Tab-separated table of C-alpha atoms in Angstrom:
chain	number	residue	atom	x	y	z
A	1	MET	CA	0.000	0.000	0.000
A	2	THR	CA	1.249	3.488	-0.667
A	3	THR	CA	1.612	6.028	2.121
A	4	GLU	CA	-1.111	8.046	0.395
A	5	SER	CA	-3.636	5.255	0.715
A	6	VAL	CA	-3.221	4.730	4.445
A	7	SER	CA	-3.911	8.301	5.525
A	8	ALA	CA	-6.350	8.982	8.364
A	9	GLY	CA	-9.064	9.665	5.769
A	10	ASP	CA	-8.816	6.065	4.517
A	11	ASP	CA	-10.510	4.551	7.551
A	12	PRO	CA	-12.913	1.980	6.033
A	13	ARG	CA	-15.943	3.308	7.917
A	14	ARG	CA	-15.232	6.856	6.854
A	15	LEU	CA	-14.569	5.788	3.257
A	16	LEU	CA	-17.886	3.914	3.074
A	17	SER	CA	-19.703	6.836	4.656
A	18	ASP	CA	-18.117	9.216	2.084
A	19	VAL	CA	-19.098	6.873	-0.751
A	20	ARG	CA	-22.721	6.816	0.444
A	21	ALA	CA	-22.825	10.592	0.881
A	22	LEU	CA	-21.448	11.162	-2.621
A	23	ALA	CA	-23.900	8.704	-4.163
A	24	ARG	CA	-26.784	10.448	-2.367
A	25	ARG	CA	-25.561	13.870	-3.556
A	26	VAL	CA	-25.464	12.696	-7.203
A	27	ARG	CA	-28.942	11.181	-6.962
A	28	LEU	CA	-30.316	14.399	-5.487
A	29	ASP	CA	-28.780	16.375	-8.358
A	30	GLN	CA	-30.277	13.999	-10.918
A	31	ARG	CA	-33.851	14.116	-9.569
A	32	VAL	CA	-36.618	15.318	-11.861
A	33	THR	CA	-39.530	14.376	-9.584
A	34	ALA	CA	-41.339	17.721	-9.598
A	35	VAL	CA	-41.139	18.197	-13.367
A	36	ALA	CA	-42.380	14.651	-14.017
A	37	LEU	CA	-45.360	15.085	-11.683
A	38	LEU	CA	-46.249	18.527	-13.059
A	39	ALA	CA	-46.101	17.280	-16.677
A	40	LEU	CA	-48.380	14.347	-15.817
A	41	ALA	CA	-50.694	16.653	-13.835
A	42	ALA	CA	-51.044	18.856	-16.919
A	43	VAL	CA	-51.915	15.807	-19.052
A	44	SER	CA	-54.445	14.580	-16.447
A	45	LEU	CA	-56.163	17.932	-15.964
A	46	LEU	CA	-56.294	18.663	-19.699
A	47	ALA	CA	-57.976	15.273	-20.105
A	48	LEU	CA	-61.000	16.387	-18.057
A	49	PRO	CA	-62.755	18.416	-20.767
A	50	VAL	CA	-61.807	15.770	-23.362
A	51	ASP	CA	-63.172	12.984	-21.123
A	52	TRP	CA	-66.302	15.026	-20.483
A	53	LEU	CA	-66.980	15.501	-24.199
A	54	PHE	CA	-66.292	11.926	-25.240
A	55	LEU	CA	-67.715	9.980	-22.294
A	56	ASN	CA	-70.695	7.976	-23.400
A	57	ALA	CA	-72.781	6.920	-20.375
A	58	ASP	CA	-75.829	4.774	-21.014
A	59	CYS	CA	-77.641	4.215	-17.718
A	60	GLY	CA	-81.022	3.362	-19.248
A	61	ARG	CA	-83.317	2.410	-16.428
A	62	ALA	CA	-80.488	1.616	-14.024
A	63	THR	CA	-80.849	3.018	-10.535
A	64	VAL	CA	-78.768	2.638	-7.405
A	65	GLU	CA	-81.568	0.590	-5.849
A	66	SER	CA	-81.879	-1.800	-8.800
A	67	GLY	CA	-78.168	-2.562	-8.682
A	68	ALA	CA	-78.072	-2.562	-12.497
A	69	ALA	CA	-74.982	-1.223	-14.242
A	70	CYS	CA	-74.429	1.828	-16.397
A	71	HIS	CA	-72.628	1.157	-19.672
A	72	ILE	CA	-69.749	3.602	-19.755
A	73	ARG	CA	-67.540	4.170	-22.778
A	74	GLY	CA	-64.739	6.689	-22.640
A	75	PHE	CA	-63.309	7.260	-26.108
A	76	SER	CA	-60.545	9.592	-24.941
A	77	ARG	CA	-58.252	6.737	-23.831
A	78	GLY	CA	-57.506	5.844	-27.410
A	79	PHE	CA	-57.060	9.184	-29.077
A	80	TYR	CA	-56.138	11.562	-26.239
A	81	TRP	CA	-54.382	9.666	-23.461
A	82	LEU	CA	-51.944	7.621	-25.552
A	83	PRO	CA	-50.459	10.523	-27.571
A	84	ALA	CA	-50.611	12.848	-24.543
A	85	LEU	CA	-48.745	10.376	-22.307
A	86	LEU	CA	-46.178	9.633	-25.038
A	87	LEU	CA	-45.625	13.365	-25.419
A	88	ALA	CA	-45.345	13.872	-21.648
A	89	TYR	CA	-42.824	11.038	-21.188
A	90	SER	CA	-40.767	12.281	-24.157
A	91	GLY	CA	-40.793	15.764	-22.638
A	92	ILE	CA	-39.697	14.409	-19.254
A	93	ALA	CA	-36.843	12.461	-20.913
A	94	VAL	CA	-35.616	15.504	-22.850
A	95	TYR	CA	-35.864	17.745	-19.776
A	96	ALA	CA	-34.034	15.217	-17.578
A	97	ALA	CA	-31.226	14.791	-20.118
A	98	ARG	CA	-30.777	18.569	-20.538
A	99	ALA	CA	-30.998	19.370	-16.820
A	100	ALA	CA	-28.532	16.621	-15.906
A	101	ARG	CA	-26.148	17.670	-18.660
A	102	ALA	CA	-26.277	21.287	-17.505
A	103	ARG	CA	-25.282	20.087	-14.013
A	104	GLY	CA	-22.482	17.948	-15.471
A	105	LEU	CA	-24.170	14.581	-15.007
A	106	GLY	CA	-25.785	11.829	-17.036
A	107	ALA	CA	-29.539	11.238	-16.690
A	108	ARG	CA	-31.043	8.126	-15.079
A	109	VAL	CA	-34.715	8.418	-16.048
A	110	LEU	CA	-34.621	6.215	-19.154
A	111	PRO	CA	-36.045	3.087	-17.430
A	112	TYR	CA	-38.855	5.253	-15.985
A	113	VAL	CA	-39.688	6.764	-19.363
A	114	LEU	CA	-39.638	3.352	-21.076
A	115	THR	CA	-41.881	1.886	-18.359
A	116	GLY	CA	-44.298	4.808	-18.679
A	117	VAL	CA	-44.450	4.465	-22.466
A	118	ALA	CA	-44.928	0.682	-22.283
A	119	LEU	CA	-47.747	1.042	-19.725
A	120	ALA	CA	-49.425	3.793	-21.770
A	121	VAL	CA	-49.384	1.512	-24.813
A	122	LEU	CA	-50.712	-1.382	-22.690
A	123	SER	CA	-53.502	0.862	-21.386
A	124	ALA	CA	-54.517	1.850	-24.924
A	125	ALA	CA	-54.343	-1.804	-26.045
A	126	ALA	CA	-56.606	-2.824	-23.125
A	127	TRP	CA	-59.069	-0.127	-24.163
A	128	VAL	CA	-59.063	-1.357	-27.794
A	129	TRP	CA	-59.575	-4.940	-26.575
A	130	ALA	CA	-62.503	-3.898	-24.370
A	131	TYR	CA	-63.970	-1.820	-27.189
A	132	PHE	CA	-64.168	-4.774	-29.557
A	133	TYR	CA	-64.635	-7.725	-27.187
A	134	LEU	CA	-67.007	-6.232	-24.631
A	135	ASP	CA	-69.589	-5.145	-27.168
A	136	PRO	CA	-72.365	-5.560	-26.220
A	137	PRO	CA	-71.295	-5.177	-22.580
A	138	PRO	CA	-72.470	-7.772	-20.046
A	139	ALA	CA	-75.775	-6.966	-18.306
A	140	GLU	CA	-74.404	-7.619	-14.808
A	141	PRO	CA	-71.935	-5.250	-13.138
A	142	PHE	CA	-68.284	-6.382	-13.236
A	143	ALA	CA	-66.724	-7.989	-10.165
A	144	ASP	CA	-64.812	-5.644	-7.844
A	145	TRP	CA	-61.414	-7.077	-8.801
A	146	VAL	CA	-62.160	-6.433	-12.489
A	147	MET	CA	-62.925	-2.796	-11.665
A	148	VAL	CA	-59.670	-2.474	-9.682
A	149	LEU	CA	-57.739	-4.025	-12.583
A	150	ASP	CA	-59.522	-1.656	-14.979
A	151	ARG	CA	-58.394	1.327	-12.882
A	152	LEU	CA	-54.854	-0.059	-12.643
A	153	VAL	CA	-54.505	-0.280	-16.430
A	154	GLY	CA	-56.309	3.033	-16.860
A	155	PRO	CA	-54.140	6.092	-17.579
A	156	ALA	CA	-54.073	7.283	-13.927
A	157	GLY	CA	-53.127	3.781	-12.726
A	158	THR	CA	-50.289	3.439	-15.240
A	159	ILE	CA	-48.944	6.841	-14.185
A	160	GLY	CA	-48.771	5.552	-10.591
A	161	LEU	CA	-47.104	2.272	-11.566
A	162	ALA	CA	-44.449	4.106	-13.578
A	163	LEU	CA	-43.870	6.480	-10.633
A	164	LEU	CA	-42.876	3.441	-8.537
A	165	VAL	CA	-40.028	2.893	-11.017
A	166	LEU	CA	-38.999	6.558	-10.737
A	167	ALA	CA	-38.998	6.312	-6.920
A	168	TRP	CA	-36.706	3.280	-7.153
A	169	LEU	CA	-34.358	4.912	-9.699
A	170	GLU	CA	-34.085	8.085	-7.628
A	171	ARG	CA	-33.935	6.132	-4.327
A	172	HIS	CA	-36.621	8.578	-3.252
A	173	VAL	CA	-38.508	7.392	-0.162
A	174	ALA	CA	-40.825	10.430	-0.096
A	175	LEU	CA	-41.805	9.792	-3.727
A	176	LEU	CA	-42.451	6.124	-2.920
A	177	ALA	CA	-44.769	7.104	-0.041
A	178	TYR	CA	-46.499	9.685	-2.222
A	179	THR	CA	-46.973	7.148	-5.039
A	180	LEU	CA	-48.520	4.567	-2.706
A	181	VAL	CA	-51.043	7.163	-1.467
A	182	TYR	CA	-51.690	8.217	-5.076
A	183	LEU	CA	-52.326	4.594	-6.105
A	184	VAL	CA	-54.803	4.167	-3.247
A	185	LEU	CA	-56.630	7.300	-4.436
A	186	VAL	CA	-56.714	5.981	-7.988
A	187	LEU	CA	-57.708	2.408	-7.162
A	188	VAL	CA	-60.307	3.291	-4.522
A	189	PRO	CA	-62.181	6.304	-5.888
A	190	PRO	CA	-63.820	8.452	-3.152
A	191	ALA	CA	-67.148	8.434	-5.020
A	192	GLU	CA	-67.329	4.683	-4.370
A	193	THR	CA	-65.774	4.791	-0.925
A	194	PHE	CA	-68.432	7.226	0.249
A	195	ARG	CA	-71.085	5.559	-1.946
A	196	LEU	CA	-72.140	8.802	-3.576
A	197	PRO	CA	-75.125	8.051	-5.821
A	198	PRO	CA	-74.624	9.011	-9.496
A	199	GLY	CA	-77.801	11.084	-9.287
A	200	LEU	CA	-76.162	13.403	-6.760
A	201	LEU	CA	-73.269	14.416	-9.007
A	202	GLY	CA	-74.591	13.630	-12.447
A	203	VAL	CA	-73.287	10.622	-14.358
A	204	HIS	CA	-70.442	12.511	-16.061
A	205	THR	CA	-69.197	14.134	-12.842
A	206	TYR	CA	-69.498	10.811	-11.011
A	207	PHE	CA	-67.239	9.052	-13.498
A	208	LEU	CA	-64.817	11.948	-13.999
A	209	LEU	CA	-64.334	12.673	-10.282
A	210	PRO	CA	-61.502	10.086	-9.946
A	211	HIS	CA	-59.705	11.703	-12.904
A	212	LEU	CA	-60.018	15.099	-11.252
A	213	ILE	CA	-58.687	13.707	-7.979
A	214	SER	CA	-55.686	12.041	-9.643
A	215	GLY	CA	-54.919	15.224	-11.633
A	216	VAL	CA	-55.076	17.404	-8.526
A	217	ALA	CA	-53.003	14.862	-6.552
A	218	LEU	CA	-50.292	14.982	-9.243
A	219	LEU	CA	-50.386	18.782	-9.307
A	220	LEU	CA	-50.099	19.061	-5.517
A	221	GLY	CA	-47.353	16.423	-5.476
A	222	GLY	CA	-45.407	18.262	-8.184
A	223	LEU	CA	-45.696	21.583	-6.363
A	224	GLY	CA	-44.775	19.964	-3.055
A	225	PHE	CA	-41.631	18.304	-4.408
A	226	ALA	CA	-40.649	21.516	-6.242
A	227	LEU	CA	-40.978	23.522	-3.019
A	228	ALA	CA	-39.096	20.894	-1.026
A	229	ARG	CA	-36.206	21.000	-3.502
A	230	ARG	CA	-36.103	24.788	-3.435
A	231	TRP	CA	-36.177	24.808	0.344
A	232	ARG	CA	-33.347	22.254	0.534
A	233	ARG	CA	-31.152	24.487	-1.619
B	1	MET	CA	3.185	-16.853	-1.346
B	2	THR	CA	0.373	-19.337	-1.478
B	3	ALA	CA	-1.986	-20.199	1.343
B	4	GLU	CA	-1.620	-23.686	2.710
B	5	ALA	CA	-4.398	-25.877	4.033
B	6	GLY	CA	-5.092	-25.003	7.659
B	7	ASP	CA	-3.820	-21.410	7.266
B	8	PRO	CA	-6.297	-18.805	8.512
B	9	PRO	CA	-8.078	-17.037	5.637
B	10	ALA	CA	-6.308	-13.923	4.358
B	11	HIS	CA	-7.379	-10.692	6.021
B	12	PRO	CA	-9.657	-8.751	3.619
B	13	VAL	CA	-7.303	-5.761	3.819
B	14	THR	CA	-4.782	-7.708	1.689
B	15	GLY	CA	-7.234	-7.665	-1.216
B	16	LEU	CA	-7.599	-3.862	-1.319
B	17	ASP	CA	-6.566	-2.378	-4.646
B	18	ASP	CA	-4.124	0.545	-4.264
B	19	VAL	CA	-5.524	2.283	-7.341
B	20	VAL	CA	-9.110	2.234	-6.070
B	21	HIS	CA	-8.472	2.344	-2.318
B	22	GLN	CA	-7.732	6.044	-2.175
B	23	ARG	CA	-10.327	8.529	-0.970
B	24	VAL	CA	-10.373	10.796	-4.048
B	25	ARG	CA	-10.215	8.010	-6.627
B	26	LEU	CA	-12.905	6.059	-4.806
B	27	GLY	CA	-14.981	9.267	-4.880
B	28	ILE	CA	-14.455	9.677	-8.628
B	29	LEU	CA	-15.509	6.067	-9.282
B	30	THR	CA	-18.569	6.419	-7.016
B	31	ILE	CA	-19.783	9.598	-8.690
B	32	ALA	CA	-19.147	8.199	-12.188
B	33	HIS	CA	-21.038	5.036	-11.239
B	34	GLU	CA	-24.090	6.933	-9.974
B	35	ALA	CA	-24.052	9.587	-12.679
B	36	ARG	CA	-23.470	7.210	-15.625
B	37	ARG	CA	-21.401	10.089	-17.090
B	38	VAL	CA	-19.907	13.002	-15.199
B	39	GLU	CA	-18.315	16.280	-16.184
B	40	PHE	CA	-14.875	17.337	-14.908
B	41	GLY	CA	-16.280	20.496	-13.245
B	42	TYR	CA	-18.877	18.525	-11.258
B	43	LEU	CA	-16.183	16.177	-9.918
B	44	ARG	CA	-13.950	19.107	-9.017
B	45	THR	CA	-16.757	20.817	-7.080
B	46	GLN	CA	-17.972	17.719	-5.246
B	47	LEU	CA	-14.509	16.476	-4.328
B	48	GLN	CA	-13.161	19.983	-3.634
B	49	LEU	CA	-10.000	19.527	-5.661
B	50	THR	CA	-7.862	21.722	-7.861
B	51	ALA	CA	-8.001	21.002	-11.597
B	52	GLY	CA	-4.401	19.744	-11.539
B	53	ASN	CA	-4.966	17.383	-8.637
B	54	LEU	CA	-8.140	15.955	-10.189
B	55	SER	CA	-6.377	15.486	-13.528
B	56	GLN	CA	-3.643	13.497	-11.798
B	57	HIS	CA	-6.137	11.133	-10.177
B	58	LEU	CA	-8.068	10.772	-13.441
B	59	GLY	CA	-4.813	9.927	-15.181
B	60	VAL	CA	-4.173	7.081	-12.712
B	61	LEU	CA	-7.704	5.712	-13.188
B	62	GLU	CA	-7.552	6.067	-16.992
B	63	THR	CA	-4.183	4.286	-17.158
B	64	ALA	CA	-5.663	1.449	-15.072
B	65	GLY	CA	-8.550	1.231	-17.556
B	66	LEU	CA	-11.169	2.088	-14.916
B	67	VAL	CA	-12.528	5.252	-16.535
B	68	GLU	CA	-12.746	6.705	-20.010
B	69	VAL	CA	-12.088	10.394	-20.522
B	70	GLU	CA	-13.743	12.139	-23.439
B	71	LYS	CA	-12.904	15.734	-24.327
B	72	GLY	CA	-15.220	17.867	-26.407
B	73	TYR	CA	-16.759	21.266	-26.889
B	74	GLU	CA	-20.132	22.763	-26.137
B	75	GLY	CA	-20.197	25.940	-28.164
B	76	LYS	CA	-16.825	27.545	-27.476
B	77	ARG	CA	-16.508	25.958	-24.047
B	78	GLY	CA	-14.374	22.876	-23.607
B	79	ARG	CA	-15.916	20.098	-21.544
B	80	THR	CA	-14.413	16.858	-20.310
B	81	TRP	CA	-16.710	13.919	-19.588
B	82	ILE	CA	-15.721	10.886	-17.535
B	83	THR	CA	-17.397	7.492	-17.920
B	84	LEU	CA	-16.870	4.399	-15.810
B	85	THR	CA	-15.666	1.350	-17.766
B	86	ALA	CA	-16.901	-2.179	-17.057
B	87	ALA	CA	-13.574	-2.836	-15.285
B	88	GLY	CA	-14.130	0.295	-13.191
B	89	ASP	CA	-17.596	-0.869	-12.242
B	90	THR	CA	-16.236	-4.242	-11.144
B	91	ALA	CA	-13.327	-2.654	-9.255
B	92	LEU	CA	-15.673	-0.288	-7.402
B	93	ALA	CA	-18.023	-3.112	-6.397
B	94	ALA	CA	-15.058	-5.229	-5.254
B	95	GLU	CA	-13.582	-2.350	-3.222
B	96	ILE	CA	-16.879	-1.627	-1.465
B	97	GLY	CA	-17.302	-5.338	-0.746
B	98	ARG	CA	-13.810	-5.505	0.762
B	99	LEU	CA	-14.341	-2.366	2.843
B	100	LYS	CA	-17.478	-3.963	4.309
B	101	GLN	CA	-15.499	-7.150	5.022
B	102	VAL	CA	-12.756	-5.165	6.769
B	103	ILE	CA	-15.338	-3.374	8.921
B	104	ALA	CA	-17.076	-6.661	9.738
B	105	ARG	CA	-13.720	-8.261	10.643
B	106	VAL	CA	-12.769	-5.321	12.909
B	107	GLU	CA	-16.171	-5.438	14.617
B	108	THR	CA	-15.901	-9.212	15.149
B	109	THR	CA	-12.399	-8.810	16.636
B	110	ASP	CA	-13.609	-5.991	18.931
B	111	THR	CA	-16.500	-8.150	20.153
B	112	GLU	CA	-14.204	-11.127	20.856
B	113	GLU	CA	-11.727	-8.923	22.751
B	114	ASN	CA	-14.499	-7.493	24.915
B	115	ARG	CA	-15.642	-10.944	26.043
């Protein structure tokens, strides 16, 4: 060993602690959490008027008391959500690469962006499948697990699943906690938790409320992480 | 010298690599590993080194084949980017593994002495 490599600073514990601190510093400098959440919030909130216009709800004689199901068809998943999500993920990738480069680092969001794109495509494919194979729709309401799966492969659900990948890439515990809360909000919509009858809100509002909640949750999350980053600096 | 049967296993400190087991060079490898690609200025700021000192350490790592140094321009400004090679990645993982072994060995010895 050289004299240089046995200095007091080369104590194994201190070296490992320095290594961990440096790795954490780099990860902090590479984070794009706020921008990703704000971009996805914009996509989600812009979807509301589109969803409103292209939501086809056929409730016929269904009432809450009868337990019969409304036949809901949202056409926006095919022509709005897929291109909008692809655009958002591309924007996040470009921003992350430029921001990291400006700081003198490489970007690490590629797996997140690829996951997001793959899930967006899967969501659109599931919609196309349902469009052709669930026509006419079954008379009985779907089982609860089918509805949860439907929400998971819906645009808001795929955004949450991809965020889990971002939390892992950024080793970001706060983002992981946020994402788990977000997924609960998406998978268990308040309208159903509180058993709000469709008649109270109107059919369109009833079915778009979860989208509004997920959009607002993303917006608040984005603003929160942006403020936290600013405060840390 | 080869170990004979019955000899106690070699202390992990004997496996430490002089090139990697140095605070600054270990820092360079760590940052390059996390960043995928890192610019000279970022390394200099994080490690609080002069340009000359950092260049010396990078030279040692480049000669050992642990990093690749790429010089280029962005507009009129020269920029130097450092990338970890596969050998560098392996060396960093091995060094961290050995450091953990050394710490574990020291802690075991301390515990036995306190009994």
